[in-house]
Amino acid sequence: MSSQCNAPQNDAKGLVEERNLGKSGLRVSCLGLGTWVTFGSQISDEMAENLMTLAFENGINLFDTAEVYASGRAEITLGNIIKKKGWRRSSFVITTKIYWGGQAETERGLSRKHIIEGLRGSLSRLQLDYVDLVFANRNDVNSPMEEIVRAMTFVINQGMAMYWGTSRWSAMEIMEAYSVARQFNLIPPVCEQAEYHYFQRDKVEVQLPELYHKIGVGAMTWSPLACGLITGKYSDGVPECSRAAMKGYQWLKERVNSEEGRRQLAKIKELHLLADRLGCTAAQLAIAWCLRSEGVSSVLLGVSNTDQLLENLGALQIFSRKFSFSHFLQRSKQPSSLRVTSLGVPRLSEPPVIIEAETRRILEQEARAGSKIGKGD
């Protein structure tokens, strides 16, 4: 079932394009390297260094982590590698996420206290003076939105971060943060980090394009291979060395073995047949497909060895062919509010109902007030 790519897979540097992060001025590589599960846990520090080196040498400048990954060890590993390599700080982008810090109630959530203390802890583990982007790693219903936005504005003004974004927030929550920022002359989020793959599409294809056009929020996506499902490695069960077999990932094993999981595996067989005809692997096709979505600034890769990274980089050769993915898109149900352009890029025919009213209200309010984004304290 495994497909083989006929084109070389290790000559990607000239193919890694840089994109603006949303409508900010920050330029990031269209592919980024994530550290969830792998750094500080599944792989050795030596392999982590090999992956970062290979990624950086092939044009990837974006590295993503979080305070919760491997209980902070992912940040420590990432920081040690950066220090050892001696790369210019201005030549790469580091993003981290704040929410789950420790066991105490004061060490979790998005209170002003934890945003500031949590980010200080991340910077200490990373051995950096600042991160380029700090994400709120889910919304916190116990913290007022104004407190969250003010705290994010504070850490930016203090030089601890350059930008802030959201992760796993709803469109309405992002709009609320934007509205608060405009109302109090604070700094709004520039990016949402969202799961996006063949089986998880609505948010990135229906909701986020509207936010991108109206308020400039871009998308940084993760899990392009659906936690490895798209590679086909779970077609005959759960391999012992796979993520689904690891301690703490029973949820993934249950997902693979569920009725929905079996249906998805059946669809993946069709995807592999299509990849064979295109002369690439299913993983490469899936990543190239993610890169085509409007408003996607970067697709985060999760790999545990250099062979996987080289294969993933081969997706850029598929993407550079300017191949129309219309045939691929037709194999899955399109959201009702979408139409597909001649390039296979999903575009909204009408604003999604979920955010239309709030978007219009805020934009009309701004038009009347003539307000401008600034910095608060």
Short mmCIF file of C-alpha atoms in Angstrom, two decimals:
data_model
loop_
_atom_site.label_atom_id
_atom_site.label_comp_id
_atom_site.label_asym_id
_atom_site.label_seq_id
_atom_site.Cartn_x
_atom_site.Cartn_y
_atom_site.Cartn_z
CA MET A 1 0.00 0.00 0.00
CA SER A 2 2.97 2.28 0.50
CA SER A 3 3.55 4.64 -2.42
CA GLN A 4 6.99 5.59 -3.68
CA CYS A 5 7.93 9.02 -4.96
CA ASN A 6 9.80 8.96 -8.26
CA ALA A 7 11.30 12.43 -7.83
CA PRO A 8 14.27 13.16 -5.54
CA GLN A 9 13.16 13.85 -1.99
CA ASN A 10 16.16 15.68 -0.52
CA ASP A 11 16.46 18.78 -2.68
CA ALA A 12 13.82 20.97 -1.08
CA LYS A 13 15.67 24.13 -0.08
CA GLY A 14 14.77 26.03 -3.22
CA LEU A 15 11.16 24.87 -2.94
CA VAL A 16 10.41 25.95 0.65
CA GLU A 17 8.59 29.21 0.08
CA GLU A 18 8.05 31.77 2.80
CA ARG A 19 4.64 33.21 3.54
CA ASN A 20 3.34 35.99 5.73
CA LEU A 21 1.92 34.81 9.02
CA GLY A 22 -1.65 35.87 8.46
CA LYS A 23 -1.56 39.50 7.40
CA SER A 24 1.32 40.34 9.73
CA GLY A 25 4.76 41.14 8.38
CA LEU A 26 6.37 38.02 9.86
CA ARG A 27 7.66 35.67 7.15
CA VAL A 28 7.62 31.97 7.96
CA SER A 29 8.47 28.88 5.94
CA CYS A 30 5.43 27.15 4.46
CA LEU A 31 6.47 24.01 6.35
CA GLY A 32 7.40 24.04 10.03
CA LEU A 33 8.80 21.40 12.37
CA GLY A 34 6.64 20.50 15.36
CA THR A 35 7.88 18.89 18.58
CA TRP A 36 4.70 17.32 19.99
CA VAL A 37 5.25 13.70 21.12
CA THR A 38 8.75 13.55 19.63
CA PHE A 39 11.17 16.00 21.31
CA GLY A 40 12.01 15.07 24.88
CA SER A 41 9.92 11.91 24.68
CA GLN A 42 9.67 9.57 21.68
CA ILE A 43 13.05 10.34 20.10
CA SER A 44 16.59 10.84 21.39
CA ASP A 45 18.17 14.27 21.68
CA GLU A 46 20.59 13.24 18.94
CA MET A 47 17.73 12.46 16.55
CA ALA A 48 16.03 15.74 17.49
CA GLU A 49 19.21 17.60 16.56
CA ASN A 50 19.45 15.70 13.27
CA LEU A 51 15.86 16.62 12.43
CA MET A 52 16.30 20.30 13.26
CA THR A 53 19.54 20.48 11.29
CA LEU A 54 18.04 18.78 8.25
CA ALA A 55 14.96 20.98 8.41
CA PHE A 56 16.94 24.21 8.77
CA GLU A 57 19.37 23.28 5.98
CA ASN A 58 16.41 22.63 3.68
CA GLY A 59 14.84 26.04 4.27
CA ILE A 60 12.50 25.42 7.21
CA ASN A 61 12.78 28.35 9.62
CA LEU A 62 9.78 27.65 11.87
CA PHE A 63 9.97 25.44 14.97
CA ASP A 64 6.91 24.94 17.18
CA THR A 65 6.70 23.71 20.76
CA ALA A 66 4.66 24.19 23.97
CA GLU A 67 5.18 24.35 27.72
CA VAL A 68 3.17 21.15 28.11
CA TYR A 69 5.08 19.02 25.58
CA ALA A 70 6.88 16.24 27.47
CA SER A 71 6.33 18.29 30.65
CA GLY A 72 8.71 21.00 29.42
CA ARG A 73 11.41 18.66 28.12
CA ALA A 74 10.55 19.46 24.50
CA GLU A 75 11.41 23.12 25.10
CA ILE A 76 14.61 22.14 26.90
CA THR A 77 15.69 19.90 24.01
CA LEU A 78 14.83 22.57 21.46
CA GLY A 79 16.74 25.22 23.41
CA ASN A 80 19.83 23.05 23.81
CA ILE A 81 19.94 22.37 20.07
CA ILE A 82 19.57 26.04 19.17
CA LYS A 83 22.39 26.96 21.56
CA LYS A 84 24.63 24.21 20.21
CA LYS A 85 24.03 25.07 16.55
CA GLY A 86 24.78 28.75 17.06
CA TRP A 87 22.27 29.89 14.45
CA ARG A 88 21.59 33.64 14.26
CA ARG A 89 18.48 34.33 16.33
CA SER A 90 17.09 36.50 13.55
CA SER A 91 17.25 33.61 11.06
CA PHE A 92 14.56 31.38 12.58
CA VAL A 93 11.12 31.56 14.19
CA ILE A 94 10.20 29.91 17.49
CA THR A 95 6.61 29.50 18.62
CA THR A 96 5.40 28.11 21.93
CA LYS A 97 2.05 27.65 23.61
CA ILE A 98 0.82 28.54 27.07
CA TYR A 99 -2.00 26.96 29.06
CA TRP A 100 -0.98 23.71 30.79
CA GLY A 101 2.06 24.52 32.90
CA GLY A 102 2.03 22.60 36.18
CA GLN A 103 -0.24 20.82 38.64
CA ALA A 104 -1.29 23.84 40.69
CA GLU A 105 -4.36 25.79 39.64
CA THR A 106 -2.21 28.92 39.35
CA GLU A 107 0.08 27.10 36.89
CA ARG A 108 -2.65 26.48 34.33
CA GLY A 109 -4.99 28.55 32.22
CA LEU A 110 -4.80 32.01 30.72
CA SER A 111 -4.80 34.26 33.77
CA ARG A 112 -2.45 37.22 33.58
CA LYS A 113 -0.34 35.45 36.20
CA HIS A 114 0.11 32.25 34.23
CA ILE A 115 0.56 33.88 30.82
CA ILE A 116 3.46 35.95 32.17
CA GLU A 117 4.97 33.31 34.46
CA GLY A 118 4.37 30.50 31.97
CA LEU A 119 6.10 32.38 29.18
CA ARG A 120 9.02 33.23 31.47
CA GLY A 121 9.36 29.53 32.21
CA SER A 122 9.31 28.68 28.51
CA LEU A 123 11.98 31.27 27.76
CA SER A 124 14.15 29.85 30.53
CA ARG A 125 13.85 26.31 29.15
CA LEU A 126 14.43 27.51 25.59
CA GLN A 127 17.38 29.67 26.71
CA LEU A 128 16.00 32.53 24.63
CA ASP A 129 15.27 36.18 25.32
CA TYR A 130 12.02 36.03 23.37
CA VAL A 131 9.81 33.81 21.24
CA ASP A 132 8.49 35.06 17.93
CA LEU A 133 4.93 33.92 18.62
CA VAL A 134 3.17 32.78 21.78
CA PHE A 135 -0.09 30.88 21.44
CA ALA A 136 -2.95 30.64 23.92
CA ASN A 137 -3.23 26.84 23.81
CA ARG A 138 -7.07 26.76 24.05
CA ASN A 139 -9.45 29.35 25.46
CA ASP A 140 -9.90 29.70 29.20
CA VAL A 141 -13.51 30.17 30.27
CA ASN A 142 -12.33 31.13 33.76
CA SER A 143 -10.32 34.12 32.53
CA PRO A 144 -12.01 37.24 31.12
CA MET A 145 -11.11 37.88 27.50
CA GLU A 146 -9.92 41.39 28.35
CA GLU A 147 -7.45 39.95 30.88
CA ILE A 148 -6.11 37.50 28.28
CA VAL A 149 -5.64 40.15 25.60
CA ARG A 150 -4.09 42.62 28.05
CA ALA A 151 -1.63 39.98 29.28
CA MET A 152 -0.65 39.04 25.71
CA THR A 153 -0.18 42.72 24.90
CA PHE A 154 1.98 43.09 28.01
CA VAL A 155 4.37 40.23 27.14
CA ILE A 156 4.75 41.64 23.64
CA ASN A 157 5.44 45.14 24.93
CA GLN A 158 7.97 43.67 27.38
CA GLY A 159 9.86 42.02 24.51
CA MET A 160 9.07 38.47 25.60
CA ALA A 161 7.22 37.75 22.36
CA MET A 162 6.77 39.45 19.01
CA TYR A 163 3.21 38.30 18.24
CA TRP A 164 0.48 36.25 19.83
CA GLY A 165 -2.02 33.80 18.47
CA THR A 166 -4.64 31.27 19.42
CA SER A 167 -4.75 27.49 19.27
CA ARG A 168 -7.94 25.45 19.13
CA TRP A 169 -10.09 28.56 19.61
CA SER A 170 -13.46 28.88 17.92
CA ALA A 171 -14.05 31.58 15.33
CA MET A 172 -16.32 33.41 17.76
CA GLU A 173 -13.64 33.39 20.48
CA ILE A 174 -11.06 34.77 18.06
CA MET A 175 -13.48 37.49 17.01
CA GLU A 176 -14.11 38.35 20.66
CA ALA A 177 -10.36 38.71 21.27
CA TYR A 178 -10.08 40.93 18.19
CA SER A 179 -13.03 43.04 19.35
CA VAL A 180 -11.50 43.52 22.82
CA ALA A 181 -8.15 44.48 21.30
CA ARG A 182 -9.78 47.10 19.09
CA GLN A 183 -11.93 48.44 21.90
CA PHE A 184 -9.06 48.93 24.36
CA ASN A 185 -6.26 49.73 21.89
CA LEU A 186 -4.50 46.42 22.54
CA ILE A 187 -2.74 43.92 20.26
CA PRO A 188 -4.98 41.35 18.52
CA PRO A 189 -4.02 37.76 17.63
CA VAL A 190 -2.45 37.19 14.21
CA CYS A 191 -2.79 33.43 13.84
CA GLU A 192 -4.86 30.41 14.82
CA GLN A 193 -3.17 27.03 15.12
CA ALA A 194 -5.65 24.39 14.00
CA GLU A 195 -5.80 20.71 13.14
CA TYR A 196 -6.17 20.27 9.40
CA HIS A 197 -6.15 17.21 7.20
CA TYR A 198 -8.32 15.21 4.83
CA PHE A 199 -10.76 14.28 7.63
CA GLN A 200 -10.74 17.58 9.57
CA ARG A 201 -11.55 20.43 7.22
CA ASP A 202 -14.43 22.68 8.22
CA LYS A 203 -12.56 25.09 10.48
CA VAL A 204 -9.68 25.82 8.11
CA GLU A 205 -11.78 25.83 4.94
CA VAL A 206 -15.00 27.44 6.17
CA GLN A 207 -14.31 29.64 9.20
CA LEU A 208 -10.68 30.79 9.04
CA PRO A 209 -10.66 32.18 5.46
CA GLU A 210 -13.30 34.69 6.54
CA LEU A 211 -11.20 35.71 9.53
CA TYR A 212 -8.15 35.99 7.28
CA HIS A 213 -9.88 38.36 4.86
CA LYS A 214 -11.68 40.43 7.49
CA ILE A 215 -9.21 40.73 10.37
CA GLY A 216 -5.97 39.24 9.04
CA VAL A 217 -5.81 36.10 11.19
CA GLY A 218 -3.84 33.39 9.40
CA ALA A 219 -3.71 29.65 9.94
CA MET A 220 -0.83 27.50 11.12
CA THR A 221 -2.00 23.92 10.77
CA TRP A 222 -0.94 20.69 12.42
CA SER A 223 -1.44 16.94 11.91
CA PRO A 224 -1.55 16.97 8.07
CA LEU A 225 -1.32 13.16 8.17
CA ALA A 226 -4.13 12.74 10.73
CA CYS A 227 -1.77 11.45 13.44
CA GLY A 228 -0.22 9.07 10.92
CA LEU A 229 -3.50 7.58 9.70
CA ILE A 230 -2.97 8.82 6.14
CA THR A 231 0.39 7.07 5.84
CA GLY A 232 -1.41 3.73 5.93
CA LYS A 233 0.62 2.36 8.83
CA TYR A 234 -2.56 1.58 10.78
CA SER A 235 -4.26 -0.32 7.95
CA ASP A 236 -3.40 -3.71 9.46
CA GLY A 237 -3.65 -2.74 13.12
CA VAL A 238 -1.55 -0.67 15.52
CA PRO A 239 2.23 -1.24 15.11
CA GLU A 240 4.19 -1.55 18.35
CA CYS A 241 6.48 1.37 17.52
CA SER A 242 3.68 3.72 16.46
CA ARG A 243 2.31 6.71 18.34
CA ALA A 244 -0.99 4.92 18.99
CA ALA A 245 0.92 2.24 20.92
CA MET A 246 2.60 4.74 23.24
CA LYS A 247 1.56 5.26 26.84
CA GLY A 248 -0.98 8.06 27.10
CA TYR A 249 -2.23 7.69 23.52
CA GLN A 250 -5.02 5.20 24.10
CA TRP A 251 -7.36 7.77 22.56
CA LEU A 252 -5.54 7.44 19.24
CA LYS A 253 -5.68 3.64 19.36
CA GLU A 254 -9.41 3.81 20.04
CA ARG A 255 -9.82 6.26 17.18
CA VAL A 256 -8.00 3.94 14.77
CA ASN A 257 -10.09 0.94 15.84
CA SER A 258 -13.42 2.77 15.85
CA GLU A 259 -16.06 2.43 13.15
CA GLU A 260 -15.24 5.94 11.93
CA GLY A 261 -11.55 5.02 11.89
CA ARG A 262 -12.25 2.01 9.69
CA ARG A 263 -14.23 4.17 7.29
CA GLN A 264 -11.34 6.62 7.12
CA LEU A 265 -8.87 3.82 6.44
CA ALA A 266 -11.03 2.72 3.51
CA LYS A 267 -10.85 6.23 2.06
CA ILE A 268 -7.10 6.28 2.59
CA LYS A 269 -6.76 3.31 0.24
CA GLU A 270 -8.23 5.49 -2.52
CA LEU A 271 -5.80 8.26 -1.61
CA HIS A 272 -2.86 5.88 -1.98
CA LEU A 273 -4.06 4.83 -5.42
CA LEU A 274 -4.24 8.48 -6.48
CA ALA A 275 -0.76 9.13 -5.05
CA ASP A 276 0.59 6.19 -7.05
CA ARG A 277 -0.75 7.72 -10.25
CA LEU A 278 0.90 11.04 -9.39
CA GLY A 279 4.23 9.38 -8.60
CA CYS A 280 4.36 10.39 -4.95
CA THR A 281 3.48 9.04 -1.53
CA ALA A 282 0.13 9.57 0.15
CA ALA A 283 1.88 11.61 2.85
CA GLN A 284 3.37 13.96 0.25
CA LEU A 285 0.02 14.38 -1.47
CA ALA A 286 -1.73 15.11 1.83
CA ILE A 287 0.83 17.76 2.84
CA ALA A 288 0.77 19.39 -0.61
CA TRP A 289 -3.01 19.50 -0.40
CA CYS A 290 -2.85 21.32 2.96
CA LEU A 291 -0.45 23.88 1.48
CA ARG A 292 -3.03 24.84 -1.15
CA SER A 293 -5.64 26.08 1.31
CA GLU A 294 -6.25 29.79 1.42
CA GLY A 295 -4.86 31.61 4.43
CA VAL A 296 -2.61 28.73 5.54
CA SER A 297 0.70 30.31 6.51
CA SER A 298 2.53 27.13 7.49
CA VAL A 299 1.91 23.40 7.86
CA LEU A 300 3.60 21.82 10.89
CA LEU A 301 5.26 18.45 10.36
CA GLY A 302 5.54 15.80 13.06
CA VAL A 303 8.33 13.33 12.31
CA SER A 304 10.42 10.91 14.35
CA ASN A 305 13.29 10.21 11.93
CA THR A 306 15.12 11.82 9.02
CA ASP A 307 13.59 9.48 6.43
CA GLN A 308 10.13 10.73 7.37
CA LEU A 309 11.27 14.34 7.17
CA LEU A 310 12.83 13.81 3.74
CA GLU A 311 9.64 12.19 2.52
CA ASN A 312 7.55 15.07 3.88
CA LEU A 313 9.82 17.61 2.21
CA GLY A 314 9.06 15.83 -1.06
CA ALA A 315 5.56 17.30 -0.82
CA LEU A 316 7.04 20.59 -2.02
CA GLN A 317 7.86 18.99 -5.36
CA ILE A 318 4.23 17.96 -5.74
CA PHE A 319 3.07 21.43 -4.73
CA SER A 320 5.50 23.12 -7.13
CA ARG A 321 3.99 21.28 -10.09
CA LYS A 322 0.97 23.59 -9.78
CA PHE A 323 -1.11 20.46 -10.13
CA SER A 324 -4.86 21.01 -9.81
CA PHE A 325 -6.18 19.13 -6.82
CA SER A 326 -9.77 19.27 -8.07
CA HIS A 327 -9.83 15.48 -8.58
CA PHE A 328 -8.57 14.96 -5.04
CA LEU A 329 -11.05 17.44 -3.57
CA GLN A 330 -13.95 15.81 -5.41
CA ARG A 331 -13.26 12.60 -3.50
CA SER A 332 -14.43 14.16 -0.25
CA LYS A 333 -17.58 16.06 0.58
CA GLN A 334 -17.19 19.81 0.28
CA PRO A 335 -18.68 22.01 3.01
CA SER A 336 -21.90 23.57 1.76
CA SER A 337 -20.56 27.13 1.97
CA LEU A 338 -17.54 26.39 -0.25
CA ARG A 339 -16.84 26.58 -3.92
CA VAL A 340 -13.55 25.47 -5.45
CA THR A 341 -11.49 27.65 -7.78
CA SER A 342 -9.75 26.37 -10.89
CA LEU A 343 -6.62 25.90 -8.78
CA GLY A 344 -8.43 23.68 -6.33
CA VAL A 345 -8.29 26.32 -3.60
CA PRO A 346 -11.44 26.41 -1.45
CA ARG A 347 -13.06 29.83 -1.25
CA LEU A 348 -16.13 31.00 0.57
CA SER A 349 -19.19 31.70 -1.51
CA GLU A 350 -20.93 33.26 1.50
CA PRO A 351 -19.70 34.18 4.99
CA PRO A 352 -20.27 31.32 7.46
CA VAL A 353 -23.27 32.01 9.64
CA ILE A 354 -21.26 31.28 12.79
CA ILE A 355 -19.13 34.42 12.47
CA GLU A 356 -20.95 36.59 9.94
CA ALA A 357 -22.95 38.67 12.41
CA GLU A 358 -20.05 39.27 14.81
CA THR A 359 -17.67 40.11 11.97
CA ARG A 360 -20.05 42.65 10.46
CA ARG A 361 -20.79 44.21 13.86
CA ILE A 362 -17.12 44.78 14.65
CA LEU A 363 -16.19 46.03 11.20
CA GLU A 364 -19.14 48.42 11.09
CA GLN A 365 -18.20 49.68 14.56
CA GLU A 366 -14.63 50.30 13.39
CA ALA A 367 -15.78 52.08 10.28
CA ARG A 368 -17.81 54.48 12.41
CA ALA A 369 -15.10 55.03 14.98
CA GLY A 370 -12.16 55.06 12.58
CA SER A 371 -10.14 53.18 15.18
CA LYS A 372 -6.62 51.89 14.63
CA ILE A 373 -4.73 49.00 16.19
CA GLY A 374 -2.16 50.18 18.70
CA LYS A 375 -0.34 49.03 21.77
CA GLY A 376 -1.70 49.11 25.28
CA ASP A 377 -0.18 48.29 28.60
#
